[in-house]
CSV table of C-alpha atoms in Angstrom, one decimal:
chain,number,residue,atom,x,y,z
A,14,ASP,CA,10.0,-8.7,-15.1
A,15,THR,CA,6.6,-9.3,-13.7
A,16,GLU,CA,7.5,-9.3,-10.0
A,17,VAL,CA,5.3,-8.1,-7.2
A,18,THR,CA,6.7,-8.5,-3.7
A,19,GLN,CA,4.8,-8.8,-0.5
A,20,THR,CA,5.9,-8.7,3.2
A,21,PRO,CA,5.7,-10.5,5.5
A,22,LYS,CA,5.1,-14.0,4.1
A,23,HIS,CA,3.4,-15.1,7.3
A,24,LEU,CA,1.8,-13.1,10.1
A,25,VAL,CA,0.1,-14.2,13.3
A,26,MET,CA,-1.7,-11.5,15.3
A,27,GLY,CA,-4.1,-11.2,18.2
A,28,MET,CA,-7.4,-9.4,17.9
A,29,THR,CA,-6.2,-6.3,19.6
A,30,ASN,CA,-3.0,-5.9,17.5
A,31,LYS,CA,-2.3,-3.4,14.8
A,32,LYS,CA,-0.2,-4.6,11.9
A,33,SER,CA,0.5,-3.7,8.3
A,34,LEU,CA,0.9,-5.7,5.1
A,35,LYS,CA,3.2,-4.3,2.4
A,36,CYS,CA,3.3,-4.7,-1.4
A,37,GLU,CA,5.7,-3.3,-3.9
A,38,GLN,CA,6.1,-3.4,-7.7
A,39,HIS,CA,8.6,-1.8,-10.0
A,40,MET,CA,6.9,-2.5,-13.3
A,41,GLY,CA,5.5,1.0,-13.7
A,42,HIS,CA,2.0,-0.4,-13.2
A,43,ARG,CA,-0.6,2.3,-12.2
A,44,ALA,CA,-3.3,0.0,-10.8
A,45,MET,CA,-2.8,-2.0,-7.6
A,46,TYR,CA,-5.2,-4.4,-5.9
A,47,TRP,CA,-5.7,-6.2,-2.6
A,48,TYR,CA,-7.5,-9.5,-2.6
A,49,LYS,CA,-8.4,-11.9,0.2
A,50,GLN,CA,-8.4,-15.7,-0.5
A,51,LYS,CA,-9.8,-18.4,1.7
A,52,ALA,CA,-8.8,-22.0,1.2
A,53,LYS,CA,-10.2,-23.6,-1.9
A,54,LYS,CA,-12.0,-20.4,-2.9
A,55,PRO,CA,-11.1,-17.9,-5.6
A,56,PRO,CA,-9.6,-14.5,-4.7
A,57,GLU,CA,-12.1,-11.9,-3.4
A,58,LEU,CA,-11.4,-8.3,-4.4
A,59,MET,CA,-11.1,-5.9,-1.5
A,60,PHE,CA,-9.6,-2.7,-2.8
A,61,VAL,CA,-8.3,-1.2,-6.1
A,62,TYR,CA,-6.0,1.8,-6.4
A,63,SER,CA,-5.8,3.5,-9.8
A,64,TYR,CA,-3.1,6.2,-10.2
A,65,GLU,CA,-2.6,6.2,-6.4
A,66,LYS,CA,-6.3,7.0,-5.8
A,67,LEU,CA,-8.7,4.5,-4.2
A,68,SER,CA,-11.2,3.6,-7.0
A,69,ILE,CA,-12.9,0.6,-5.6
A,70,ASN,CA,-13.7,-0.5,-2.0
A,71,GLU,CA,-15.8,-3.7,-2.1
A,72,SER,CA,-17.6,-3.0,1.1
A,73,VAL,CA,-14.7,-4.1,3.2
A,74,PRO,CA,-15.0,-3.6,7.0
A,75,SER,CA,-13.1,-0.5,8.4
A,76,ARG,CA,-10.7,-2.8,10.4
A,77,PHE,CA,-8.9,-3.0,7.0
A,78,SER,CA,-7.4,0.3,5.9
A,79,PRO,CA,-5.5,0.5,2.6
A,80,GLU,CA,-2.9,3.1,1.8
A,81,CYS,CA,-1.0,3.9,-1.4
A,82,PRO,CA,2.0,6.1,-0.5
A,83,ASN,CA,3.3,6.2,-4.1
A,84,SER,CA,2.8,4.4,-7.4
A,85,SER,CA,5.1,1.5,-6.4
A,86,LEU,CA,3.8,0.8,-2.9
A,87,LEU,CA,0.6,-0.5,-1.5
A,88,ASN,CA,-0.1,-1.1,2.2
A,89,LEU,CA,-2.9,-2.7,4.1
A,90,HIS,CA,-3.3,-1.6,7.7
A,91,LEU,CA,-5.0,-4.1,10.0
A,92,HIS,CA,-6.6,-3.4,13.3
A,93,ALA,CA,-8.9,-5.3,15.6
A,94,LEU,CA,-9.3,-8.2,13.2
A,95,GLN,CA,-11.4,-11.2,13.9
A,96,PRO,CA,-10.4,-14.9,13.6
A,97,GLU,CA,-12.6,-15.2,10.4
A,98,ASP,CA,-10.2,-12.7,8.8
A,99,SER,CA,-7.5,-15.4,8.7
A,100,ALA,CA,-6.7,-15.9,5.0
A,101,LEU,CA,-4.1,-15.5,2.3
A,102,TYR,CA,-3.9,-11.8,1.4
A,103,LEU,CA,-2.8,-11.2,-2.2
A,104,CYS,CA,-1.6,-8.0,-3.8
A,105,ALA,CA,-1.7,-7.6,-7.6
A,106,SER,CA,-0.8,-4.9,-10.1
A,107,SER,CA,-1.7,-4.1,-13.7
A,108,GLN,CA,-0.6,-1.5,-16.2
A,109,VAL,CA,-3.8,0.3,-16.0
A,110,MET,CA,-7.2,-0.5,-14.6
A,111,ARG,CA,-9.2,0.6,-17.7
A,112,GLN,CA,-8.2,0.1,-21.3
A,113,GLY,CA,-10.3,1.0,-24.2
A,114,ALA,CA,-8.5,-1.0,-26.9
A,115,TYR,CA,-8.0,-4.7,-27.2
A,116,GLY,CA,-4.8,-5.9,-25.4
A,117,SER,CA,-3.5,-7.6,-22.4
A,118,THR,CA,-2.5,-4.5,-20.4
A,119,ASP,CA,-5.1,-5.2,-17.8
A,120,THR,CA,-3.5,-8.5,-16.9
A,121,GLN,CA,-3.1,-8.6,-13.1
A,122,TYR,CA,0.2,-10.0,-11.8
A,123,PHE,CA,0.1,-11.3,-8.2
A,124,GLY,CA,2.5,-11.2,-5.4
A,125,PRO,CA,3.3,-14.3,-3.3
A,126,GLY,CA,0.8,-13.3,-0.7
A,127,THR,CA,0.8,-13.0,3.1
A,128,ARG,CA,-0.6,-15.8,5.1
A,129,LEU,CA,-2.5,-14.1,8.0
A,130,THR,CA,-3.7,-16.0,11.1
A,131,VAL,CA,-5.8,-14.1,13.6
A,132,LEU,CA,-5.9,-15.7,17.1
B,8,GLY,CA,-26.0,-11.8,-12.6
B,9,GLN,CA,-22.4,-12.6,-13.3
B,10,ASN,CA,-21.2,-16.2,-13.1
B,11,ILE,CA,-18.2,-18.3,-14.1
B,12,ASP,CA,-18.6,-22.1,-14.2
B,13,GLN,CA,-15.8,-24.6,-14.3
B,14,PRO,CA,-15.4,-28.2,-13.1
B,15,THR,CA,-14.3,-28.6,-9.5
B,16,GLU,CA,-11.8,-31.3,-10.1
B,17,MET,CA,-10.2,-33.3,-12.9
B,18,THR,CA,-7.7,-36.1,-13.0
B,19,ALA,CA,-5.2,-36.8,-15.9
B,20,THR,CA,-2.1,-39.0,-16.5
B,21,GLU,CA,1.4,-37.7,-16.9
B,22,GLY,CA,2.3,-37.2,-20.6
B,23,ALA,CA,-1.4,-36.9,-21.6
B,24,ILE,CA,-3.6,-34.0,-22.7
B,25,VAL,CA,-6.3,-32.4,-20.6
B,26,GLN,CA,-8.9,-29.7,-21.4
B,27,ILE,CA,-10.4,-27.6,-18.7
B,28,ASN,CA,-13.7,-25.9,-19.7
B,29,CYS,CA,-15.1,-22.7,-18.5
B,30,THR,CA,-18.4,-21.0,-19.3
B,31,TYR,CA,-19.0,-17.4,-18.4
B,32,GLN,CA,-21.7,-14.8,-18.0
B,33,THR,CA,-20.5,-11.3,-17.3
B,34,SER,CA,-22.0,-7.8,-17.6
B,35,GLY,CA,-20.1,-6.7,-20.6
B,36,PHE,CA,-16.9,-8.5,-21.6
B,37,ASN,CA,-13.3,-7.4,-21.7
B,38,GLY,CA,-11.5,-10.7,-22.0
B,39,LEU,CA,-11.1,-14.1,-20.3
B,40,PHE,CA,-8.1,-14.9,-18.2
B,41,TRP,CA,-6.6,-18.2,-17.0
B,42,TYR,CA,-4.4,-18.4,-14.0
B,43,GLN,CA,-2.6,-21.4,-12.4
B,44,GLN,CA,-2.4,-21.6,-8.6
B,45,HIS,CA,-0.4,-24.1,-6.7
B,46,ALA,CA,-1.6,-24.9,-3.1
B,47,GLY,CA,-0.6,-22.1,-0.7
B,48,GLU,CA,0.9,-19.9,-3.5
B,49,ALA,CA,-0.3,-16.9,-5.5
B,50,PRO,CA,-2.1,-17.2,-8.9
B,51,THR,CA,0.2,-17.1,-11.9
B,52,PHE,CA,-1.0,-15.6,-15.1
B,53,LEU,CA,-1.3,-18.1,-18.0
B,54,SER,CA,-3.3,-16.6,-20.8
B,55,TYR,CA,-5.7,-13.9,-21.9
B,56,ASN,CA,-8.2,-14.1,-24.7
B,57,VAL,CA,-10.4,-11.3,-26.0
B,58,LEU,CA,-11.0,-12.4,-29.6
B,59,ASP,CA,-12.4,-15.7,-30.7
B,60,GLY,CA,-10.0,-18.5,-31.4
B,61,LEU,CA,-7.1,-20.4,-30.1
B,62,GLU,CA,-4.0,-18.8,-28.5
B,63,GLU,CA,-1.0,-21.2,-28.1
B,64,LYS,CA,1.8,-20.7,-25.6
B,65,GLY,CA,4.1,-23.7,-25.5
B,66,ARG,CA,2.4,-26.7,-23.8
B,67,PHE,CA,-0.6,-24.5,-22.9
B,68,SER,CA,-3.3,-23.2,-25.2
B,69,SER,CA,-6.5,-21.2,-24.5
B,70,PHE,CA,-9.6,-21.0,-26.6
B,71,LEU,CA,-12.5,-18.5,-26.6
B,72,SER,CA,-15.9,-18.4,-28.2
B,73,ARG,CA,-17.6,-15.2,-27.3
B,74,SER,CA,-20.9,-16.2,-29.0
B,75,LYS,CA,-21.1,-19.3,-26.7
B,76,GLY,CA,-19.7,-17.7,-23.6
B,77,TYR,CA,-17.1,-20.5,-23.5
B,78,SER,CA,-13.4,-20.9,-23.0
B,79,TYR,CA,-11.1,-23.8,-22.5
B,80,LEU,CA,-7.5,-24.3,-21.3
B,81,LEU,CA,-5.6,-27.1,-23.0
B,82,LEU,CA,-2.6,-28.6,-21.4
B,83,LYS,CA,-0.4,-31.0,-23.4
B,84,GLU,CA,2.4,-33.3,-22.4
B,85,LEU,CA,1.3,-33.1,-18.8
B,86,GLN,CA,4.0,-33.0,-16.1
B,87,MET,CA,3.6,-33.7,-12.4
B,88,LYS,CA,4.3,-30.0,-11.7
B,89,ASP,CA,1.1,-29.2,-13.6
B,90,SER,CA,-0.9,-30.4,-10.6
B,91,ALA,CA,-2.5,-27.2,-9.4
B,92,SER,CA,-5.8,-25.3,-9.4
B,93,TYR,CA,-6.7,-23.5,-12.7
B,94,LEU,CA,-8.7,-20.4,-12.3
B,95,CYS,CA,-10.9,-19.0,-15.1
B,96,ALA,CA,-11.8,-15.3,-14.7
B,97,GLY,CA,-13.8,-13.0,-17.0
B,98,MET,CA,-13.3,-9.3,-17.1
B,99,ASP,CA,-16.6,-7.4,-17.1
B,100,SER,CA,-17.5,-4.0,-18.4
B,101,ASN,CA,-16.0,-2.3,-15.3
B,102,TYR,CA,-12.7,-4.1,-16.0
B,103,GLN,CA,-13.2,-6.1,-12.9
B,104,LEU,CA,-12.3,-9.8,-12.8
B,105,ILE,CA,-15.1,-12.2,-12.1
B,106,TRP,CA,-13.5,-15.4,-10.8
B,107,GLY,CA,-14.6,-19.0,-11.2
B,108,ALA,CA,-14.1,-21.3,-8.2
B,109,GLY,CA,-11.1,-23.0,-9.8
B,110,THR,CA,-10.5,-26.5,-11.2
B,111,LYS,CA,-8.2,-28.7,-9.2
B,112,LEU,CA,-6.1,-30.8,-11.6
B,113,ILE,CA,-4.6,-34.0,-10.3
B,114,ILE,CA,-1.8,-35.6,-12.4
B,115,LYS,CA,-1.1,-39.3,-11.9
B,116,PRO,CA,2.1,-41.0,-12.9
């Protein structure tokens, strides 16, 4: 089972709203990721959690706030977003973030994404 | 700098074979991934290569040459459902994925 779930599928919000995106996996993966993807572009890494600790923040504006309540859940809290933040937000997970030996344990499995529109 | 290059778009015929090439430059190397992405959907993992050579998985195969910084994805017996974008991504020494812009594959009947 390589399933990562995300809710909601679609979200429309105003610039003054506060909303949250949720991601869940039950594969025992210890690394979880948030990506942002604009149309016809590759995914852009936003945040990485490794063993429930934030290990990478790719200079993301503070209006995006990640949270990892436990090893299965990852949230992205949104506040005061701009229209240019409209995109597909993807969650991914992998067994571990760093692996010393050859293997595919760093393969990232993606959730279906949340299509966010900021008005 | 780090860079992944792949063609923007390719067209092929149903039932035929197509090869999508990817060249990469990463700071360190921990493997090369291929993902398939249908429009509006999430990327789906296809293959991972870290050693030189060909990995075959059903109709899809992926090849890696580390000395040349080169990989390709080979799709055989093309089906209409194979119309999608194919993303090449290299994993660098920090175990981060460096993504190519994707190759949009159009399958014609």
